[in-house]
PDB file of C-alpha atoms in Angstrom:
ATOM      1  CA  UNK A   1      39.886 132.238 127.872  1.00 47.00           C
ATOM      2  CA  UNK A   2      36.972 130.703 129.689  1.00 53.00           C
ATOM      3  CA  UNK A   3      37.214 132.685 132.791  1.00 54.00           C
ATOM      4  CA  UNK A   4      36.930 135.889 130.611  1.00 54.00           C
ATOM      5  CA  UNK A   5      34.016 134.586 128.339  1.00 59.00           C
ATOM      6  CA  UNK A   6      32.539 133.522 131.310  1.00 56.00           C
ATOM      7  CA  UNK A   7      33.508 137.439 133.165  1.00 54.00           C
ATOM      8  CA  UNK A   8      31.682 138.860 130.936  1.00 55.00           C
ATOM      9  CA  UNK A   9      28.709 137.224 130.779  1.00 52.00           C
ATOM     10  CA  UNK A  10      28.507 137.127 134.914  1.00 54.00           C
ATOM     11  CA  UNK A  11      29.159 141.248 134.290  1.00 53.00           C
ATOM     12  CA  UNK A  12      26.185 141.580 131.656  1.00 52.00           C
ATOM     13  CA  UNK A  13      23.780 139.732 133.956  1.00 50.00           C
ATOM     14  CA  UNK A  14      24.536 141.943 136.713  1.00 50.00           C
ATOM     15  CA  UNK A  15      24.193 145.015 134.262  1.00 53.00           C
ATOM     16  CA  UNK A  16      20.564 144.098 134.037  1.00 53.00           C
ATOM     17  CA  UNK A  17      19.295 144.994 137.467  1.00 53.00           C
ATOM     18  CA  UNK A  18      20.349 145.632 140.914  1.00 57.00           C
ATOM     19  CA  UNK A  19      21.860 142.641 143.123  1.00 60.00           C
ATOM     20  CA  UNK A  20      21.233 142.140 146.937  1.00 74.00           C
ATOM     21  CA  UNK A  21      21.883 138.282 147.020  1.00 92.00           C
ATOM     22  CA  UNK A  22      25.127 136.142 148.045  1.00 96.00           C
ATOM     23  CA  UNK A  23      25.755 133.439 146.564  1.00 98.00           C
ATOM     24  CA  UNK A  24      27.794 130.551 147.993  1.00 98.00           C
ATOM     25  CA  UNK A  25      29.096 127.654 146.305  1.00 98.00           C
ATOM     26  CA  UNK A  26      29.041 124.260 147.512  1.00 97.00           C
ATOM     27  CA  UNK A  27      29.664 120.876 146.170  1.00 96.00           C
ATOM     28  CA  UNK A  28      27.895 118.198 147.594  1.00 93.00           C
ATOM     29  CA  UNK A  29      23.641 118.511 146.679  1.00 94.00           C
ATOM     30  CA  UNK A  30      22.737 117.089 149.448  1.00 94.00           C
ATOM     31  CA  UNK A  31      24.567 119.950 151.978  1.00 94.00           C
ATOM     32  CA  UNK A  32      22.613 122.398 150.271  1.00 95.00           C
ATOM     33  CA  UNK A  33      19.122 123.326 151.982  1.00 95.00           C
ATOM     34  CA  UNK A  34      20.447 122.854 155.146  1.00 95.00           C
ATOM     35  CA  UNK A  35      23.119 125.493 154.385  1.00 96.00           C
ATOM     36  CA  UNK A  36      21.095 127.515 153.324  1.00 95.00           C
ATOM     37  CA  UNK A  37      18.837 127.350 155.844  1.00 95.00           C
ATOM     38  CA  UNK A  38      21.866 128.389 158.048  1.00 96.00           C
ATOM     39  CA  UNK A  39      22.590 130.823 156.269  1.00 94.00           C
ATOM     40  CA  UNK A  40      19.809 132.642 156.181  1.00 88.00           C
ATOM     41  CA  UNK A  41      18.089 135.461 153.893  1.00 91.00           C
ATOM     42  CA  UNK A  42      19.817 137.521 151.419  1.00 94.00           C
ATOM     43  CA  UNK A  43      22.205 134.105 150.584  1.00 96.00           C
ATOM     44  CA  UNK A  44      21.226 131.665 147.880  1.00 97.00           C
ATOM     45  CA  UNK A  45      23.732 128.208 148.000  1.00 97.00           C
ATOM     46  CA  UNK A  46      24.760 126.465 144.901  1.00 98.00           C
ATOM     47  CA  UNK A  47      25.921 123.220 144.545  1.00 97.00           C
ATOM     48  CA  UNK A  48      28.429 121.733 141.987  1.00 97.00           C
ATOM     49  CA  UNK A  49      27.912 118.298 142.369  1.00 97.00           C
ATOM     50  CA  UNK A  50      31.633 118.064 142.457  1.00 96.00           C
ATOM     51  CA  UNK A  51      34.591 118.831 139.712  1.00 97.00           C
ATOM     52  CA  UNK A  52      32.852 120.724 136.744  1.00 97.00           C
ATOM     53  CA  UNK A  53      36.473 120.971 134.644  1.00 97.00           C
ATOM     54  CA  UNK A  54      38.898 118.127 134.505  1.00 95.00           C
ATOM     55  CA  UNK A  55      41.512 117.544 132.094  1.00 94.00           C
ATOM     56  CA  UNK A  56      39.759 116.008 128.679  1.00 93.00           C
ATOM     57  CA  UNK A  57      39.529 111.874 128.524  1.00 85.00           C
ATOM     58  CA  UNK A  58      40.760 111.353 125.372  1.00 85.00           C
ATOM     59  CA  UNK A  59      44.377 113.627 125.658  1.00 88.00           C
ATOM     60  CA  UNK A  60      47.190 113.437 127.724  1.00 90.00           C
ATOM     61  CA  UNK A  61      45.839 117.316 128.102  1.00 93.00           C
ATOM     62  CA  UNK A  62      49.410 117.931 129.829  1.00 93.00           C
ATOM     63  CA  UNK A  63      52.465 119.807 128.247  1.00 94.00           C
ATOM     64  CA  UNK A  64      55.030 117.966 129.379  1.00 92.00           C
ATOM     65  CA  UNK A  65      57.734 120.470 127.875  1.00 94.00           C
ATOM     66  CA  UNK A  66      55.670 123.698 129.195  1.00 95.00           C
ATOM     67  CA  UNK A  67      56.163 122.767 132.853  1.00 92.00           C
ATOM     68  CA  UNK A  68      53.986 119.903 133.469  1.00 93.00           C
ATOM     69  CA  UNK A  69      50.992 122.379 132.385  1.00 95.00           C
ATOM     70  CA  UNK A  70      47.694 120.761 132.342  1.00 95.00           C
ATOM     71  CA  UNK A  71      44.803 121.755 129.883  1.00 96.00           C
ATOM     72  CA  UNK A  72      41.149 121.757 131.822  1.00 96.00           C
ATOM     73  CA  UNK A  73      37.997 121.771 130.008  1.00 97.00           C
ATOM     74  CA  UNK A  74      34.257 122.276 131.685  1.00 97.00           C
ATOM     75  CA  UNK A  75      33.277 118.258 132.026  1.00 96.00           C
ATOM     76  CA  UNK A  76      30.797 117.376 129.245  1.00 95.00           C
ATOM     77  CA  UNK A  77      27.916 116.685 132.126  1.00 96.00           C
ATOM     78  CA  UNK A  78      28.716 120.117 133.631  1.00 97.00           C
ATOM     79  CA  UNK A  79      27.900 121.874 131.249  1.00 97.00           C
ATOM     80  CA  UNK A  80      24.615 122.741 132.382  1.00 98.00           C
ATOM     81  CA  UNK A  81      25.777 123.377 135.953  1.00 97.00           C
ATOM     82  CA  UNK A  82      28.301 126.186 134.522  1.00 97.00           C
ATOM     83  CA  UNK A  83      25.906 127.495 132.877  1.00 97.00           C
ATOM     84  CA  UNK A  84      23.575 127.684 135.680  1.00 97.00           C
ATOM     85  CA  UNK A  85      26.386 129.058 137.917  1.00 97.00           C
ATOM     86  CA  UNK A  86      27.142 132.112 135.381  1.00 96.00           C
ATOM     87  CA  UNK A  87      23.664 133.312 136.060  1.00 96.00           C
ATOM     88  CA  UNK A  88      23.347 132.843 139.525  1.00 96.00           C
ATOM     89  CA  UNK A  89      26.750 134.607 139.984  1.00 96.00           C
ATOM     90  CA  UNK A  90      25.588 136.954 137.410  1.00 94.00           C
ATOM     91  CA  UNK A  91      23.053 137.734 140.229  1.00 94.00           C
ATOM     92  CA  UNK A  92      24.844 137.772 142.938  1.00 96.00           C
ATOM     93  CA  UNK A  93      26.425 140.505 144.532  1.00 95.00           C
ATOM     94  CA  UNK A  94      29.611 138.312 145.836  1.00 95.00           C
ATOM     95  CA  UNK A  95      30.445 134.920 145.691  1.00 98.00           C
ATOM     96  CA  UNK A  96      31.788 133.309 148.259  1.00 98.00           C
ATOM     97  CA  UNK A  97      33.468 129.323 147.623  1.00 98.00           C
ATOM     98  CA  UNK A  98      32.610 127.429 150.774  1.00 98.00           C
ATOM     99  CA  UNK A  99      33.856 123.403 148.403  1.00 97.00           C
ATOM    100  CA  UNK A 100      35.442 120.671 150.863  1.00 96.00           C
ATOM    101  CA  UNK A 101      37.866 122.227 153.278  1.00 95.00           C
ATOM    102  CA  UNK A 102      40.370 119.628 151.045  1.00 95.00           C
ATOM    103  CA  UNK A 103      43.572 119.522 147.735  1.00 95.00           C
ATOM    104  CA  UNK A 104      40.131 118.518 146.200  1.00 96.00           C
ATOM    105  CA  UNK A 105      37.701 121.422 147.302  1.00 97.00           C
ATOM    106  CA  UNK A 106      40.148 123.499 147.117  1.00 97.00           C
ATOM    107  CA  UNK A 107      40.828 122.796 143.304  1.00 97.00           C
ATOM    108  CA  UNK A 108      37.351 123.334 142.697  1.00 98.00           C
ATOM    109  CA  UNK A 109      37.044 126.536 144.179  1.00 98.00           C
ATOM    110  CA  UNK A 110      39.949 127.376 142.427  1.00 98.00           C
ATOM    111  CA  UNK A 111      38.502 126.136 138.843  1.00 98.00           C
ATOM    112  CA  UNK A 112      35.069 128.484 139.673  1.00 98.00           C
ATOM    113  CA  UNK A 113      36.878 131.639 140.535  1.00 97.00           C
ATOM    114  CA  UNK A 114      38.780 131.178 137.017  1.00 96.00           C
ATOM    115  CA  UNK A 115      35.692 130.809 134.900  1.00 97.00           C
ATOM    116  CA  UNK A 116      33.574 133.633 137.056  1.00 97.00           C
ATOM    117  CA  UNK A 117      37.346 135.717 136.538  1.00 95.00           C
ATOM    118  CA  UNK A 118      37.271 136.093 140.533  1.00 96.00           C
ATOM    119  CA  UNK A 119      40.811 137.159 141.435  1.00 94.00           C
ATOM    120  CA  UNK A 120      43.090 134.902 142.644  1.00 87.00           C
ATOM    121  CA  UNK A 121      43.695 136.728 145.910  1.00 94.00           C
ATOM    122  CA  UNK A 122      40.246 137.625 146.759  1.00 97.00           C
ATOM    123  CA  UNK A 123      39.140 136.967 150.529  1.00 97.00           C
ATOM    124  CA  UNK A 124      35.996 134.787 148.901  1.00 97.00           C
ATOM    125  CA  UNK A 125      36.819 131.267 150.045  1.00 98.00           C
ATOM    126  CA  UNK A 126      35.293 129.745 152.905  1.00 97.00           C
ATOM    127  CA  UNK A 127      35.163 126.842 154.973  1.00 95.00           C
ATOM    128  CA  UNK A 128      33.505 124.382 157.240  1.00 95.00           C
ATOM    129  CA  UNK A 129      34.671 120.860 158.846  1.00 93.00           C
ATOM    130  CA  UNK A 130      30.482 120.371 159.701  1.00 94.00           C
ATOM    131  CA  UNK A 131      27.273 121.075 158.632  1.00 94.00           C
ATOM    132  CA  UNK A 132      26.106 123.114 161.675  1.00 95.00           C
ATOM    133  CA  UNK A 133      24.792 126.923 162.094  1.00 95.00           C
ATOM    134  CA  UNK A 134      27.432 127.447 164.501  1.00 96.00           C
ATOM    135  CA  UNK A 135      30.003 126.185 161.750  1.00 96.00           C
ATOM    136  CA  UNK A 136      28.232 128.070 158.697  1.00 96.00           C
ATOM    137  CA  UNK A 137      28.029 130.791 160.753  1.00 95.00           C
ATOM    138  CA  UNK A 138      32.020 131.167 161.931  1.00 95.00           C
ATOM    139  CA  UNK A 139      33.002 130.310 158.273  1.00 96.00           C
ATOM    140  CA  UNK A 140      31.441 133.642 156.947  1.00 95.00           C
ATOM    141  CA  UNK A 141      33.397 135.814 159.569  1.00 95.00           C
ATOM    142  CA  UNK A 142      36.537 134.462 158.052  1.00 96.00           C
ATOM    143  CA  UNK A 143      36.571 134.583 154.452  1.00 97.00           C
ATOM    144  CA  UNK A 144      40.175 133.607 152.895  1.00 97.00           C
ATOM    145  CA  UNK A 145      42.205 133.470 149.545  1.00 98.00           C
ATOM    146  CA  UNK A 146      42.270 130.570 147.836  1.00 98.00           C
ATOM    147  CA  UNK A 147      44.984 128.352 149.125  1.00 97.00           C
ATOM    148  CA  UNK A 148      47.209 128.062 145.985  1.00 96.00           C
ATOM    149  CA  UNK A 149      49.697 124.960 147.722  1.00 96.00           C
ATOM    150  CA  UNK A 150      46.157 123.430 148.424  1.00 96.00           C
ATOM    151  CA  UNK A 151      45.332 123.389 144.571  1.00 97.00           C
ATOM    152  CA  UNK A 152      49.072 122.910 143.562  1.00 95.00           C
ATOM    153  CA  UNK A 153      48.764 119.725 145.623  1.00 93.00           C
ATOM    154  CA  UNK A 154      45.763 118.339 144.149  1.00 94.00           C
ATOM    155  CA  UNK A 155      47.199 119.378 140.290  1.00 94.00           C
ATOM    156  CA  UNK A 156      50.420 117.678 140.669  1.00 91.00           C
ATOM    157  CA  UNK A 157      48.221 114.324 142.153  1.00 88.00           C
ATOM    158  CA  UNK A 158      45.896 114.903 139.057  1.00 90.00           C
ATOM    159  CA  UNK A 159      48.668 115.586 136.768  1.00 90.00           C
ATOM    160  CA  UNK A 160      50.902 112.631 137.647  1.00 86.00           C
ATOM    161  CA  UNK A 161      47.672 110.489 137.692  1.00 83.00           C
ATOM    162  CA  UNK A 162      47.604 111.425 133.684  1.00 84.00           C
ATOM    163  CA  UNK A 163      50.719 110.807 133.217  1.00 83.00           C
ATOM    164  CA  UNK A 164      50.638 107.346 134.450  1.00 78.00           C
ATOM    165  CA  UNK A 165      47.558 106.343 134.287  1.00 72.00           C
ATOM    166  CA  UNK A 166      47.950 107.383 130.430  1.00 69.00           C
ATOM    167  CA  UNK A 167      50.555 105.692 129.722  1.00 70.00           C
ATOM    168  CA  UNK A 168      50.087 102.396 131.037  1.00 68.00           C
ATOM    169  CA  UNK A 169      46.518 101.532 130.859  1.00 65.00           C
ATOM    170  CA  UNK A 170      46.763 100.608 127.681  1.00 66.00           C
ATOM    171  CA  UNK A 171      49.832  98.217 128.689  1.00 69.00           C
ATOM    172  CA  UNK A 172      47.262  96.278 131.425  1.00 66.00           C
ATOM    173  CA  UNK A 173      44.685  95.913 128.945  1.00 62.00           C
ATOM    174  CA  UNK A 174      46.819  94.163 126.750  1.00 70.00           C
ATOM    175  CA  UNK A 175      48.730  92.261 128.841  1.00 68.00           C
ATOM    176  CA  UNK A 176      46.653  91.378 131.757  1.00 71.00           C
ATOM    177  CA  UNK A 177      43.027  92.040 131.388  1.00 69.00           C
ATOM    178  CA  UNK A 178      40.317  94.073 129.255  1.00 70.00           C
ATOM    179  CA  UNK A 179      39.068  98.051 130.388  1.00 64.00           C
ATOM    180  CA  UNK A 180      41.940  98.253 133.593  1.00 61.00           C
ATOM    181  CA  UNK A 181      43.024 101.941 134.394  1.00 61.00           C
ATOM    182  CA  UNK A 182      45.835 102.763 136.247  1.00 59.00           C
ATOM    183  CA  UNK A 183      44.475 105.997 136.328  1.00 61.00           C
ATOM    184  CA  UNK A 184      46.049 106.227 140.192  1.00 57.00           C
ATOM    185  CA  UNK A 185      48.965 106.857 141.209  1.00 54.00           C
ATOM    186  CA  UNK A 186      48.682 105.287 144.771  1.00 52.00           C
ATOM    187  CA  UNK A 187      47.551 102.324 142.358  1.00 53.00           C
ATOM    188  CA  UNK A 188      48.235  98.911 143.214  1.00 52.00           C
ATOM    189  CA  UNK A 189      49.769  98.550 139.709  1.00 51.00           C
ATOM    190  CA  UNK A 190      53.282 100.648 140.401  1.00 52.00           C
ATOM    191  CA  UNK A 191      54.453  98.430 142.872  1.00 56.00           C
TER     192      UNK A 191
END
């Protein structure tokens, strides 16, 4: 439901006046003059500063008996950022997701096409191992679908971090020490 709340407010800014501009998406701040200085006119780079939806603190937010199906609201300190990306995108004439060329980039690129309703097999995701013209360059000649085993990777991690982590941080606070997460699953704790 957000990806269509969020469709249609990306469709009634671009209602309001003709769009020439690209947008890309990034994560990391810091990348984000430089890219667009590589990028050049016409393109206007957004950063994430990460995640910007994440499976609520204070739930499990996984249906165990609907397949393991998490539940992924927009992050509490996003909120802004979302709502800074709608308009931009609302702007834009394409969007192009150029996150971490990782499960974890990947994920998020996957989270912003759902609330901008991008579909799922649209050639909009790009990537780059370095911050380089050369690199920025090459990625936009090769635009790709998301890569859905990418994002099914980082889920399941995500997912089974829940589920653990969940479950028996509340056990190591009690029994061992005060404010311990087992929050991962590579954690020291399940061996």
């Amino acid at each position: 439901t957000q990806g269509s709340d969020t469709a249609s407010a990306v469709q009634h800014l671009r209602n309001k006046g003709s769009v020439t501009m690209k947008l890309v998406v990034i994560e990391g701040i810091g990348k984000k003059e430089t890219v667009e200085k590589y990028l050049g006119a016409g393109y206007k780079v957004f950063a994430t500063k990460g995640h910007v939806v994440d499976l609520p603190e204070r739930s499990l937010a996984v249906n165990v008996k609907k397949n393991f199906e998490p539940h992924y609201v927009i992050m509490d300190d996003k909120k802004e950022i979302v709502k800074s990306l709608i308009a931009a995108a609302g702007k834009a004439e394409t969007v192009l997701l150029a996150t971490d060329p990782d499960r974890e980039g990947e994920a998020i690129s996957w989270h912003v096409a759902h609330l901008l309703n991008i579909p799922e097999d649209a050639p909009v995701r790009i990537e780059f191992n370095e911050i380089s013209k050369k690199a920025v360059q090459n990625a936009l000649q090769h635009p790709r679908a998301i890569n859905e085993a990418l994002v099914d990777a980082q889920q399941a991690r995500r997912v089974l971090d829940r589920l653990v982590g969940y479950k028996l941080s509340p056990v190591l606070c009690r029994k061992i020490q005060n404010k311990l997460s087992a929050g991962r699953v590579q954690s020291v704790t399940l061996r």
